[in-house]
Coordinates of C-alpha atoms and ligand atoms in Angstrom, one line a residue:
M1 CA 3.0 0.9 -8.4
R2 CA -0.7 2.0 -8.3
E3 CA -2.3 5.0 -6.9
V4 CA -6.5 5.3 -6.8
E5 CA -8.2 7.8 -4.7
T6 CA -11.0 6.9 -3.0
A7 CA -14.1 8.9 -2.3
S8 CA -15.3 7.1 0.7
A9 CA -14.9 4.2 3.7
E10 CA -16.8 1.9 1.5
E11 CA -14.2 2.7 -1.6
T12 CA -11.0 2.0 0.4
E13 CA -12.5 -1.1 1.6
A14 CA -13.1 -2.4 -1.7
E15 CA -9.2 -1.6 -2.7
G16 CA -8.4 -3.1 0.3
E17 CA -10.0 -6.3 -0.9
R18 CA -8.4 -6.4 -4.2
V19 CA -5.2 -6.4 -2.5
G20 CA -7.2 -9.2 -0.1
R21 CA -7.9 -11.5 -3.0
T22 CA -4.1 -12.0 -3.8
L23 CA -2.5 -12.4 -0.4
K24 CA -0.3 -15.4 0.6
R25 CA 0.6 -17.0 3.1
G26 CA 4.0 -15.5 4.0
D27 CA 3.1 -12.2 2.8
L28 CA 3.8 -9.3 5.0
V29 CA 1.4 -5.7 4.1
L30 CA 2.4 -2.8 6.0
L31 CA 0.1 0.4 6.2
V32 CA 1.4 4.1 6.3
G33 CA -0.5 7.3 7.3
P34 CA -1.9 9.4 10.1
L35 CA -4.3 8.7 12.7
G36 CA -7.7 8.4 10.9
A37 CA -6.0 7.9 7.6
G38 CA -8.1 4.5 7.3
K39 CA -6.0 2.0 7.6
T40 CA -8.1 -0.2 9.7
T41 CA -10.9 0.2 6.8
F42 CA -8.4 -1.2 4.3
V43 CA -7.5 -4.0 6.9
R44 CA -11.6 -4.5 6.6
G45 CA -11.3 -5.0 3.1
L46 CA -8.3 -6.9 2.7
A47 CA -10.0 -9.6 5.3
R48 CA -12.9 -10.0 3.3
G49 CA -10.1 -10.4 0.4
T50 CA -9.1 -13.3 1.9
G51 CA -12.4 -15.1 2.2
S52 CA -12.8 -14.3 6.0
L53 CA -16.2 -12.2 7.1
D54 CA -14.5 -12.7 10.6
H55 CA -15.3 -8.5 12.4
V56 CA -12.6 -6.8 11.7
A57 CA -11.2 -4.0 14.2
S58 CA -8.5 -2.2 15.2
P59 CA -5.9 -4.5 17.7
T60 CA -5.8 -1.6 20.5
F61 CA -5.6 -3.9 23.3
V62 CA -4.2 -7.2 22.0
L63 CA -0.7 -6.9 19.8
V64 CA -2.2 -8.9 17.1
R65 CA -5.7 -10.0 16.2
N66 CA -6.4 -13.2 13.7
Y67 CA -9.0 -13.5 11.1
H68 CA -9.5 -16.7 9.3
G69 CA -10.0 -16.9 5.6
D70 CA -8.9 -18.8 3.0
V71 CA -5.5 -17.4 3.6
P72 CA -5.3 -16.8 7.4
L73 CA -4.3 -13.0 8.1
A74 CA -2.8 -11.4 11.3
H75 CA -3.6 -7.7 11.8
V76 CA -0.8 -5.9 14.0
D77 CA -1.0 -2.0 15.0
L78 CA 2.2 -0.8 15.8
Y79 CA 1.2 2.7 17.2
R80 CA 1.7 2.2 20.6
L81 CA 4.2 -0.5 20.1
N82 CA 8.2 1.0 19.5
R83 CA 10.1 -0.4 21.3
A84 CA 12.4 -3.2 20.1
P85 CA 11.7 -6.0 22.8
E86 CA 8.0 -5.4 22.0
L87 CA 8.3 -5.7 18.5
R88 CA 10.1 -9.1 19.2
D89 CA 7.6 -10.3 20.9
L90 CA 5.0 -9.8 18.1
G91 CA 7.0 -13.2 16.4
L92 CA 6.4 -12.3 13.1
D93 CA 8.3 -14.7 11.7
E94 CA 6.1 -17.4 13.4
L95 CA 2.8 -15.5 11.8
L96 CA 4.3 -15.1 8.4
E97 CA 4.9 -18.8 8.2
E98 CA 1.2 -19.4 9.3
G99 CA -0.5 -16.7 6.8
A100 CA -0.5 -13.2 5.6
V101 CA 0.7 -9.7 7.9
V102 CA -0.9 -6.4 8.0
I103 CA 0.5 -4.2 9.9
E104 CA -1.0 -0.5 10.7
W105 CA 1.9 2.0 11.7
G106 CA 4.6 -0.3 9.3
D107 CA 6.5 2.7 8.6
H108 CA 7.8 1.5 12.7
I109 CA 9.5 -1.4 11.5
E110 CA 12.4 -2.3 8.5
A111 CA 11.1 -5.4 6.3
P112 CA 12.3 -6.1 3.3
G113 CA 10.3 -7.5 1.1
A114 CA 7.2 -6.7 2.4
K115 CA 4.5 -4.8 0.4
V116 CA 4.1 -0.6 1.3
I117 CA 0.8 1.0 0.9
A118 CA 0.1 4.7 1.9
I119 CA -2.9 6.1 2.7
E120 CA -3.1 10.3 2.5
P121 CA -5.7 12.5 3.2
A122 CA -6.6 13.9 0.2
G123 CA -10.0 16.4 1.1
G124 CA -12.8 15.5 3.3
D125 CA -13.6 12.3 2.9
R126 CA -11.0 11.7 -0.2
R127 CA -7.9 9.8 0.6
L128 CA -5.1 8.6 -1.8
L129 CA -4.1 5.3 -2.0
R130 CA -0.5 4.2 -2.9
I131 CA -0.3 0.7 -3.4
E132 CA 3.0 -1.0 -4.1
Ligands
ATP201 N1 -12.1 7.8 1.4 C1 -12.2 6.9 2.7 N2 -11.3 6.0 2.9 C2 -11.5 5.6 4.4 N3 -11.8 5.7 5.6 C3 -12.8 7.2 5.5 C4 -13.0 7.4 4.0 N4 -13.5 8.6 3.8 C5 -13.8 8.7 5.3 N5 -13.5 7.8 5.9 C6 -13.2 7.3 7.7 O1 -12.3 7.8 7.9 C7 -12.2 6.8 9.2 C8 -11.2 6.3 9.0 O2 -10.8 5.5 10.3 P1 -9.8 4.8 10.6 O3 -10.1 3.6 11.6 O4 -10.4 3.3 9.2 O5 -8.3 5.4 10.0 P2 -7.2 4.0 10.7 O6 -5.9 5.0 9.6 O7 -7.3 3.0 11.1 O8 -6.7 5.3 11.8 P3 -5.8 5.1 13.7 O9 -4.1 5.7 13.0 O10 -7.1 5.7 14.6 O11 -5.7 3.5 13.4 C9 -13.7 6.0 9.1 O12 -14.1 6.8 10.3 C10 -14.1 6.1 7.8 O13 -15.2 6.2 7.7
MG202 MG1 -6.9 2.1 12.8

């Protein structure tokens, strides 16, 4: 476990990039933290770390956004999605066969073996990141 405090969105993105460089096909990352904590910001770095130059945005109107890097990355947001049938529709197993997967509001699912990353507001622009 690694704890790091960031003081800007750029710093959080840089931490995401560090983690992204370590991702392999089949890795599942769960992001936990309140509204506006910086989960999507972290994913922006994560995607860069996998070697993707794709635009990263919240998958608000689609279930999954796919980024094309050296390791394919699927981006899921469970904010409006906590009913079991919809979770099944995600096809998580298939996504993990294709690449790595990152899930915002990841505490909405149970996934043993996932890497959990918590982002906590720490006053102003500061955030405390707990990286498993
Ligand atoms: N240290 C920081 N780390 C991350 N984001 C920060 C930081 N300081 C300020 N911010 C700002 O906080 C906001 C975080 O928004 P972001 O969409 O990443 O959060 P989120 O957790 O994905 O929100 P949601 O719960 O709506 O999905 C951005 O506007 C970002 O610029
Ligand atoms: Mg978000």
